[in-house]
Coordinates of C-alpha atoms in Angstrom, one line a residue:
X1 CA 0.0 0.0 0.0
X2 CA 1.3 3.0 -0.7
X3 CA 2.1 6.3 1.8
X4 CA 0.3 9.2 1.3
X5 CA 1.2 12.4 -0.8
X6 CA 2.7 14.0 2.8
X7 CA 5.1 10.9 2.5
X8 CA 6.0 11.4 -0.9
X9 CA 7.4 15.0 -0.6
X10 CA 9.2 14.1 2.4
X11 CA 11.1 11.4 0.9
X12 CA 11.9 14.1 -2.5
X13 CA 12.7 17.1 0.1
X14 CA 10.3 19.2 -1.8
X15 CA 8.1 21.7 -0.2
X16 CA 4.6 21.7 -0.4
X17 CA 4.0 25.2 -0.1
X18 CA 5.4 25.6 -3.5
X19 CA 3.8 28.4 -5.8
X20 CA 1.3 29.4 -2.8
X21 CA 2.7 33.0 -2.0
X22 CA -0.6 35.2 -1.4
X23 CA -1.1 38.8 -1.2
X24 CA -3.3 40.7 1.8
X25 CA -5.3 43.4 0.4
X26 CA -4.9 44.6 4.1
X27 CA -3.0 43.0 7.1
X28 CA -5.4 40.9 9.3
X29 CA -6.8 42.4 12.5
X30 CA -6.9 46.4 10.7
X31 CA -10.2 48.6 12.3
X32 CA -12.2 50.5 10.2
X33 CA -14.9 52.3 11.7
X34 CA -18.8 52.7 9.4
X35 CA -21.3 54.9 10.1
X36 CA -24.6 53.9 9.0
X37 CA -28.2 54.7 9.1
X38 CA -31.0 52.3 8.2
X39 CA -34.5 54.3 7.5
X40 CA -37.6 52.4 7.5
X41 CA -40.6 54.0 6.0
X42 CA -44.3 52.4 5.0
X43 CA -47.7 53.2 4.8
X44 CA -50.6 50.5 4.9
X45 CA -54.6 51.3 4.6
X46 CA -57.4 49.0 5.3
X47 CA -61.1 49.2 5.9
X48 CA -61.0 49.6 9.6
X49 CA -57.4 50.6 10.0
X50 CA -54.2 52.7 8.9
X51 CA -50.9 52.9 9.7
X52 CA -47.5 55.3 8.6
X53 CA -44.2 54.5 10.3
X54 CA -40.8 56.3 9.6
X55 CA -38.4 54.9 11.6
X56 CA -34.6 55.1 11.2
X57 CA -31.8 53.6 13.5
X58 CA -28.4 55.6 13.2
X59 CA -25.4 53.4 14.2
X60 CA -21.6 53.1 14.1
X61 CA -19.3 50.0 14.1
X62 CA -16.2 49.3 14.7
X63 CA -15.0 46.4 11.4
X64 CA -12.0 44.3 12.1
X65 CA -10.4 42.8 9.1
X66 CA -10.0 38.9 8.9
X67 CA -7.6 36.9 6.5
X68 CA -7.7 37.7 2.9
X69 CA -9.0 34.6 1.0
X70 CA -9.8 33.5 -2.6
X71 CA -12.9 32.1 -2.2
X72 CA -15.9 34.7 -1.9
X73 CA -19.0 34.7 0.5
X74 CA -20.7 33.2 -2.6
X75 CA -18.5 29.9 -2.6
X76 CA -15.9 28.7 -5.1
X77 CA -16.6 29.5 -8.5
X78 CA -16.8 26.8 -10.9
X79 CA -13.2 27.6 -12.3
X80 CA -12.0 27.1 -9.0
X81 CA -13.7 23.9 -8.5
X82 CA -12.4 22.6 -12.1
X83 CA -8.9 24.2 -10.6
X84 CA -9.1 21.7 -7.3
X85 CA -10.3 18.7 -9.2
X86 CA -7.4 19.0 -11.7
X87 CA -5.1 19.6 -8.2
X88 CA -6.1 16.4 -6.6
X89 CA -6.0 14.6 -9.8
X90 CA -2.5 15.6 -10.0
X91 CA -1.9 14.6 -6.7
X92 CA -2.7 10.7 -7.2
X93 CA -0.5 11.1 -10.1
X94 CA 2.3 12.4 -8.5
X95 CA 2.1 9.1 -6.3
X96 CA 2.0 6.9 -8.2
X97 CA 5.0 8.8 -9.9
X98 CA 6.6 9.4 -7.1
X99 CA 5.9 7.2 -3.9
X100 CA 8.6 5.5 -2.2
X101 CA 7.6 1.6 -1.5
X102 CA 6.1 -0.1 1.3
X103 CA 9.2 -1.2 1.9
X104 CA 11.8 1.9 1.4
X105 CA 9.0 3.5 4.2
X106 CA 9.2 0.7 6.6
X107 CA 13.3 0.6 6.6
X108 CA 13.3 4.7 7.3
X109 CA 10.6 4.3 10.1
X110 CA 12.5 1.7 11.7
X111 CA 16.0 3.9 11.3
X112 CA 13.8 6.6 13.1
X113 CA 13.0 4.4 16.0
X114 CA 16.2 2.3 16.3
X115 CA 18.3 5.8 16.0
X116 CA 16.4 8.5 18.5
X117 CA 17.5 11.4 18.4
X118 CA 21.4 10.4 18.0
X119 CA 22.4 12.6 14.5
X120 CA 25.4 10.7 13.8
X121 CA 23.3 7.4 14.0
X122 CA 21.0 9.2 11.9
X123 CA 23.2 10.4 9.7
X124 CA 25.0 7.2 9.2
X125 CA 21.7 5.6 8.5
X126 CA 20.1 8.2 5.8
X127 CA 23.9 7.2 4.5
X128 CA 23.7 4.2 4.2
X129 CA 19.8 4.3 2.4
X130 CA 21.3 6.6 -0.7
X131 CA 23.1 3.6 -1.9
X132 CA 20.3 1.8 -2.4
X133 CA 18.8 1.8 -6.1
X134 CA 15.5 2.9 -5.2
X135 CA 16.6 6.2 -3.1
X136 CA 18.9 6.8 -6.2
X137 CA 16.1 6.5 -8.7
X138 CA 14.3 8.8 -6.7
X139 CA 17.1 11.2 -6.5
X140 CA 16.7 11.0 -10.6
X141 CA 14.0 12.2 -10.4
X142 CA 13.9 14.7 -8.3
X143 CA 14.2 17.9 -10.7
X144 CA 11.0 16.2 -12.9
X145 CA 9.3 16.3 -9.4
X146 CA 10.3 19.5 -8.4
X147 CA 8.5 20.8 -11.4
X148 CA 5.8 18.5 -11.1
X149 CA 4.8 19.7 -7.4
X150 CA 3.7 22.9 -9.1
X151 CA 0.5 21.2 -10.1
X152 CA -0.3 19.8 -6.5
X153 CA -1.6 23.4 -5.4
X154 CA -4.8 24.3 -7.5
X155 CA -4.7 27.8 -9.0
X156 CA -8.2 29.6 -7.2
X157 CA -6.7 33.0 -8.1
X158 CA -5.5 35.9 -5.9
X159 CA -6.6 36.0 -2.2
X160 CA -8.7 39.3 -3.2
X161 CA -11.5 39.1 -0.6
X162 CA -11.6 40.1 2.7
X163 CA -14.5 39.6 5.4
X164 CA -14.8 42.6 7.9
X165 CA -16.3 41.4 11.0
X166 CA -18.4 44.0 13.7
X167 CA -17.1 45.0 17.2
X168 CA -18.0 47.4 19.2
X169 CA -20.9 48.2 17.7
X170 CA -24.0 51.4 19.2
X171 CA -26.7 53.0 17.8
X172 CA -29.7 55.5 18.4
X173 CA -33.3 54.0 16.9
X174 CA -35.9 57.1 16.1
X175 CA -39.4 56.2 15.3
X176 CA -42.0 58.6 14.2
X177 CA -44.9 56.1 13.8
X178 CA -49.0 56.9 13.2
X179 CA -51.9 54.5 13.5
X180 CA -56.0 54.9 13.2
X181 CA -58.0 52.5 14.1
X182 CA -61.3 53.0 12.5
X183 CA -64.6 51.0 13.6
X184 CA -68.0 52.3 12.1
X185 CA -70.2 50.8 15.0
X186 CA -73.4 49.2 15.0
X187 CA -76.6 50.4 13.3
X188 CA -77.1 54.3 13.1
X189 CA -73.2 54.4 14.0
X190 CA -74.0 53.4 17.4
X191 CA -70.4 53.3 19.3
X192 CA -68.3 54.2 16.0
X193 CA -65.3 55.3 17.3
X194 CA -61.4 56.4 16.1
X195 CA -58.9 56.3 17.5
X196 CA -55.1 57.5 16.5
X197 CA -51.7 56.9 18.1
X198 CA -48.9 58.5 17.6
X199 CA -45.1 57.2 18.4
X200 CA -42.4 59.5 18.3
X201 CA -39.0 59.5 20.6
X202 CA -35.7 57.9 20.3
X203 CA -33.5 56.0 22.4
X204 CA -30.1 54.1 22.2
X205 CA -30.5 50.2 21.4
X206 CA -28.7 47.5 22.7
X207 CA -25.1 47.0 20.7
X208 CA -25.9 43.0 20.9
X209 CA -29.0 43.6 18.3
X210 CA -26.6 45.1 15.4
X211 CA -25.0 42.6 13.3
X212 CA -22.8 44.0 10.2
X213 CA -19.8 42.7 8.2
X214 CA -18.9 43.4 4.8
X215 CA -16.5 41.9 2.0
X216 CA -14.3 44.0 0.5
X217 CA -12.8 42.6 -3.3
X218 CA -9.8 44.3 -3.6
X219 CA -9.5 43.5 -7.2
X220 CA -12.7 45.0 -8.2
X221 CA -12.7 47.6 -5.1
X222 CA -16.1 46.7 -4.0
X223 CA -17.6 46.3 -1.0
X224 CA -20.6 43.7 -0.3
X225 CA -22.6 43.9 3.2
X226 CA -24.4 41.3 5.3
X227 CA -26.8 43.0 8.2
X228 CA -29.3 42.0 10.5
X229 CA -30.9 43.6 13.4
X230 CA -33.3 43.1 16.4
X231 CA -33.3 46.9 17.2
X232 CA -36.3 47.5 19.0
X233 CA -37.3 50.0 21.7
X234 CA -40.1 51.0 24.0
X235 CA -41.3 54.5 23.0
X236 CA -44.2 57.2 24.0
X237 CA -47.2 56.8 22.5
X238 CA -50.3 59.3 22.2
X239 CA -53.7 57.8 21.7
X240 CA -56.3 60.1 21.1
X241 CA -58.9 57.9 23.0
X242 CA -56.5 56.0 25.7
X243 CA -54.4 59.2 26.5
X244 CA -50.4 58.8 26.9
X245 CA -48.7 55.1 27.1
X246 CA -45.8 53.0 25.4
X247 CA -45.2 51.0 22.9
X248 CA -42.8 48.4 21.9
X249 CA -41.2 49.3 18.4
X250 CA -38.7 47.2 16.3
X251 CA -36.7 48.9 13.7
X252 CA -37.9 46.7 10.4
X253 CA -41.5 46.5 9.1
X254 CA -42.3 44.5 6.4
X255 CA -40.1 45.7 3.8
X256 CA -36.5 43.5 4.3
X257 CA -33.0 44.1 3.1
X258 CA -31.8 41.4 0.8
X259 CA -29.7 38.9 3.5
X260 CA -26.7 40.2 1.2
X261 CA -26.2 44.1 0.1
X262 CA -24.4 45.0 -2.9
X263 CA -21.7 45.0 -4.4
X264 CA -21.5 48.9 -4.2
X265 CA -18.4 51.0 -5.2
X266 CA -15.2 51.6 -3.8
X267 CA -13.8 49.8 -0.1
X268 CA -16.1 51.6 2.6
X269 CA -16.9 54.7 0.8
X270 CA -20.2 56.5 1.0
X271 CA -23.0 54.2 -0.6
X272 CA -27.0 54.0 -0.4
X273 CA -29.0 51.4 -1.1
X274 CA -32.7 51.3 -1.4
X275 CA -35.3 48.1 -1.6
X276 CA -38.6 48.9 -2.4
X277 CA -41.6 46.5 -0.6
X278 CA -45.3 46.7 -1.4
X279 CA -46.1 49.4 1.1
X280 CA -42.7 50.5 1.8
X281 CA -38.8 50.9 1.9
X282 CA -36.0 50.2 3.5
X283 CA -33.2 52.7 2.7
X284 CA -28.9 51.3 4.4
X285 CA -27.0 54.4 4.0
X286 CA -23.0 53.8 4.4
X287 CA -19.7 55.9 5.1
X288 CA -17.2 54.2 5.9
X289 CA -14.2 56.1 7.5

């Protein structure tokens, strides 16, 4: 049976790291801090019952870069996949080329564990295995494989994205929110009634309900966006029949950023995107500093 590819290029003395140098678009664990606002507007109207919210959370986050990678938040593309199948098919091939025998394996194993860690037993040993015909068909071989161990690393490209993850994250959610509640009554209009409430304050929400990170691609200088939020607050409320109260307010209606955003222009640069919903929209403004 024989060793594995690990084996092989031990045996050889050639690297496997061969051909892998990558470039950081920018060294892992750099801040960036982005201001953003997310504004929230939508109007619904039914028979008994209305509604008109405006509600926008400002917010700032502190983005720590993370290791720049070739592979994209949307998965390998298919050239890279056709890259790493060709890789590992090159692999088995440089095995079979390659690969010492069973027996050549089991004699430097045992040289290992008879000599320790004495270098002039070692030595004497490693000797004493170059005289035999297979080492020194190997060594033969050795420039062919040298080139050959090019082809064991697949080719996926330049490491050109980088994820930007959130710290430090805090924010202020405003709401300026109107609802009537309409109800005609009984016969004649007996008991019709209406009643509107008015929200409007702001507060600060809690940094644990913003998540944000982006992807910058350094080669097309664009920047992609992933956010999600449980921003919610309690707020003063007016009603017109109950007097003054509270209310419970979250951030997003029914109108929903896409789960990814972009790609816009530029690494953190000022952007706006807006997604239209049937009775509203939802409006991520971006500056990135």
């Amino acid at each position: 049976m024989r060793r594995n590819l690990a084996t092989t290029l031990a045996v050889l003395s050639l690297p496997i790291s061969a051909g892998m140098a990558l470039a950081d678009p920018a060294p892992e664990g750099t801040a960036k801090t982005l201001n953003f606002s997310v504004a929230v507007k939508e109007q619904s109207k039914g028979e008994w019952a209305s509604s008109a919210i405006a509600r926008v959370l400002n917010a700032q986050c502190i983005l720590i870069a993370g290791p720049a990678v070739q592979i994209s938040w949307d998965g390998p593309t298919a050239a890279q996949e056709a890259a790493t199948a060709q890789a590992q098919a090159n692999g088995q091939a440089f095995e079979q080329n390659y690969a010492p025998s069973d027996a050549t394996v089991a004699n430097i194993e045992a040289m290992v564990e008879k000599c320790g860690e004495d270098e002039a037993c070692l030595m004497a040993a490693v000797q004493q295995m170059s005289q035999t015909q297979e080492i020194q068909d190997m060594a033969a071989k050795q420039g062919q494989a040298a080139a050959d161990v090019a082809g064991l690393m697949p080719d996926l490209g330049p490491a050109r994205y980088q994820t930007w993850s959130a710290q430090n994250c805090s924010g202020t959610l405003s709401v300026d929110d109107t609802y009537v509640d309409s109800d005609p009554g009984g016969e004649g209009g007996v008991g019709a009634y209406t009643d509107t409430t008015t929200v409007k304050g702001s507060a600060p929400v809690d940094p644990q309900a913003i998540a944000f990170e982006a992807e910058t691609d350094s080669l097309a200088n664009t920047t992609r966006y992933r956010f999600a939020t449980t921003a919610m607050g309690s707020f003063p409320a007016t009603s017109s029949l109950k007097g003054a109260g509270q209310r419970q307010v979250q951030l997003m209606g029914s109108t929903a950023l896409p789960q990814v955003i972009g790609p816009m222009s530029g690494n953190f640069g000022a952007d706006k995107k807006t997604v239209s919903g049937d009775i509203g929209t939802v409006t991520l403004s971006l500056q990135g500093q």
